[in-house]
């Protein structure tokens, strides 16, 4: 199974846009294990709960610096590209209804960087924090 995953990732590097023709995206509501854990835009701030660049990926939710989001739907467009439908918790001084938004993330080839590509252009890059720091 690991060989199949490595083969698919290798194929991705050859395909324009990272898409594999004929690959049907997988729909789920749970994050793949390869993405779980803590990520931070400043690697030296791993483990600091209120670091602005921190993102903790759990199977059914994302925990950001100032809020949390429940994963409503996850589409694995490719083995390294994810499209998420997220419901963000209401927060702040004035209670408001939860907001639902779409986010897209791209894992680097070495699986050590997670880039936000929600706006269709390269966005914020977070690095994988050492295991044990969540």
Short mmCIF file of C-alpha atoms in Angstrom, two decimals:
data_model
loop_
_atom_site.label_atom_id
_atom_site.label_comp_id
_atom_site.label_asym_id
_atom_site.label_seq_id
_atom_site.Cartn_x
_atom_site.Cartn_y
_atom_site.Cartn_z
CA UNK A 1 0.00 0.00 0.00
CA UNK A 2 2.86 2.42 0.84
CA UNK A 3 4.37 1.65 -2.57
CA UNK A 4 1.10 2.57 -4.27
CA UNK A 5 0.99 5.90 -2.39
CA UNK A 6 4.60 6.66 -3.30
CA UNK A 7 3.88 5.80 -6.94
CA UNK A 8 0.87 8.13 -7.02
CA UNK A 9 2.88 10.95 -5.46
CA UNK A 10 5.59 10.36 -8.06
CA UNK A 11 3.03 10.53 -10.84
CA UNK A 12 1.71 13.80 -9.47
CA UNK A 13 5.04 15.48 -9.98
CA UNK A 14 4.79 14.70 -13.72
CA UNK A 15 1.21 15.84 -14.27
CA UNK A 16 0.29 19.47 -15.04
CA UNK A 17 -1.51 20.94 -12.02
CA UNK A 18 -0.90 17.74 -10.04
CA UNK A 19 -4.02 16.05 -11.44
CA UNK A 20 -4.05 12.42 -12.50
CA UNK A 21 -6.37 11.80 -15.45
CA UNK A 22 -9.16 9.39 -14.58
CA UNK A 23 -8.59 9.69 -10.81
CA UNK A 24 -11.91 10.10 -9.04
CA UNK A 25 -11.64 12.42 -6.04
CA UNK A 26 -12.41 10.70 -2.72
CA UNK A 27 -15.05 12.38 -0.55
CA UNK A 28 -14.97 12.00 3.22
CA UNK A 29 -15.41 13.98 6.44
CA UNK A 30 -12.19 12.81 8.09
CA UNK A 31 -8.67 14.10 7.42
CA UNK A 32 -6.12 11.61 6.07
CA UNK A 33 -3.51 10.52 8.61
CA UNK A 34 -0.65 12.10 6.63
CA UNK A 35 -2.01 15.58 7.46
CA UNK A 36 -2.83 15.10 11.15
CA UNK A 37 -0.86 16.98 13.78
CA UNK A 38 0.48 20.46 14.36
CA UNK A 39 1.67 22.79 11.59
CA UNK A 40 3.09 26.30 11.97
CA UNK A 41 4.13 29.10 9.63
CA UNK A 42 7.08 29.73 12.00
CA UNK A 43 8.70 26.37 12.77
CA UNK A 44 10.35 27.76 15.92
CA UNK A 45 6.91 28.45 17.39
CA UNK A 46 5.73 24.83 17.32
CA UNK A 47 3.97 23.92 20.54
CA UNK A 48 3.00 27.51 21.39
CA UNK A 49 -0.82 27.51 21.64
CA UNK A 50 -1.32 31.18 20.69
CA UNK A 51 1.12 31.36 17.78
CA UNK A 52 -0.72 33.14 14.94
CA UNK A 53 0.60 30.71 12.32
CA UNK A 54 -0.41 27.58 14.23
CA UNK A 55 -2.82 25.02 12.78
CA UNK A 56 -3.69 21.76 14.51
CA UNK A 57 -5.27 19.21 12.18
CA UNK A 58 -7.47 16.63 13.87
CA UNK A 59 -9.55 13.96 12.13
CA UNK A 60 -12.78 16.02 12.18
CA UNK A 61 -11.69 19.59 12.89
CA UNK A 62 -9.03 22.23 12.33
CA UNK A 63 -7.86 24.40 15.22
CA UNK A 64 -6.47 27.78 14.18
CA UNK A 65 -4.94 30.58 16.26
CA UNK A 66 -8.25 32.24 17.11
CA UNK A 67 -10.97 29.75 16.14
CA UNK A 68 -11.95 26.19 15.30
CA UNK A 69 -13.60 24.71 12.23
CA UNK A 70 -15.55 21.48 11.90
CA UNK A 71 -14.91 19.51 8.72
CA UNK A 72 -18.25 19.10 6.95
CA UNK A 73 -16.81 17.55 3.81
CA UNK A 74 -13.35 16.71 2.54
CA UNK A 75 -12.47 15.97 -1.07
CA UNK A 76 -9.07 14.48 -1.81
CA UNK A 77 -8.57 15.98 -5.26
CA UNK A 78 -5.22 14.20 -5.46
CA UNK A 79 -3.18 12.34 -2.82
CA UNK A 80 -1.59 15.71 -1.87
CA UNK A 81 -4.39 18.22 -2.55
CA UNK A 82 -7.44 18.60 -0.30
CA UNK A 83 -10.60 20.67 -0.64
CA UNK A 84 -12.51 21.21 2.59
CA UNK A 85 -15.92 22.53 3.44
CA UNK A 86 -15.52 23.96 6.94
CA UNK A 87 -17.96 25.34 9.49
CA UNK A 88 -16.21 27.88 11.69
CA UNK A 89 -17.41 28.35 15.25
CA UNK A 90 -19.18 31.57 16.08
CA UNK A 91 -17.02 33.72 18.28
CA UNK A 92 -16.07 37.16 19.43
CA UNK A 93 -17.89 39.55 21.71
CA UNK A 94 -20.98 39.67 19.52
CA UNK A 95 -22.31 36.14 18.96
CA UNK A 96 -22.89 35.40 15.30
CA UNK A 97 -23.97 32.30 13.40
CA UNK A 98 -21.27 29.83 12.36
CA UNK A 99 -19.69 30.60 8.99
CA UNK A 100 -19.20 27.93 6.31
CA UNK A 101 -16.24 28.36 3.95
CA UNK A 102 -14.24 26.37 1.43
CA UNK A 103 -10.50 25.90 1.95
CA UNK A 104 -7.93 24.09 -0.20
CA UNK A 105 -4.57 22.77 0.96
CA UNK A 106 -1.60 21.32 -0.91
CA UNK A 107 1.02 19.08 0.73
CA UNK A 108 4.61 19.37 -0.49
CA UNK A 109 6.23 16.37 -2.16
CA UNK A 110 8.18 15.58 1.02
CA UNK A 111 4.94 15.95 3.08
CA UNK A 112 6.62 18.50 5.39
CA UNK A 113 4.83 21.66 4.18
CA UNK A 114 1.13 22.42 4.01
CA UNK A 115 0.21 25.33 1.77
CA UNK A 116 -3.13 27.13 1.77
CA UNK A 117 -4.21 27.43 -1.87
CA UNK A 118 -7.78 28.56 -1.11
CA UNK A 119 -7.59 31.65 -3.27
CA UNK A 120 -6.20 29.75 -6.26
CA UNK A 121 -2.75 31.23 -5.76
CA UNK A 122 0.10 30.18 -3.46
CA UNK A 123 -0.78 31.25 0.07
CA UNK A 124 0.40 30.73 3.61
CA UNK A 125 2.85 27.86 4.05
CA UNK A 126 2.98 25.95 7.32
CA UNK A 127 5.70 23.45 8.27
CA UNK A 128 5.05 20.16 10.02
CA UNK A 129 5.93 20.40 13.71
CA UNK A 130 7.88 17.60 15.36
CA UNK A 131 5.64 14.78 16.57
CA UNK A 132 4.59 14.97 20.17
CA UNK A 133 3.90 18.72 19.88
CA UNK A 134 0.20 19.23 19.32
#
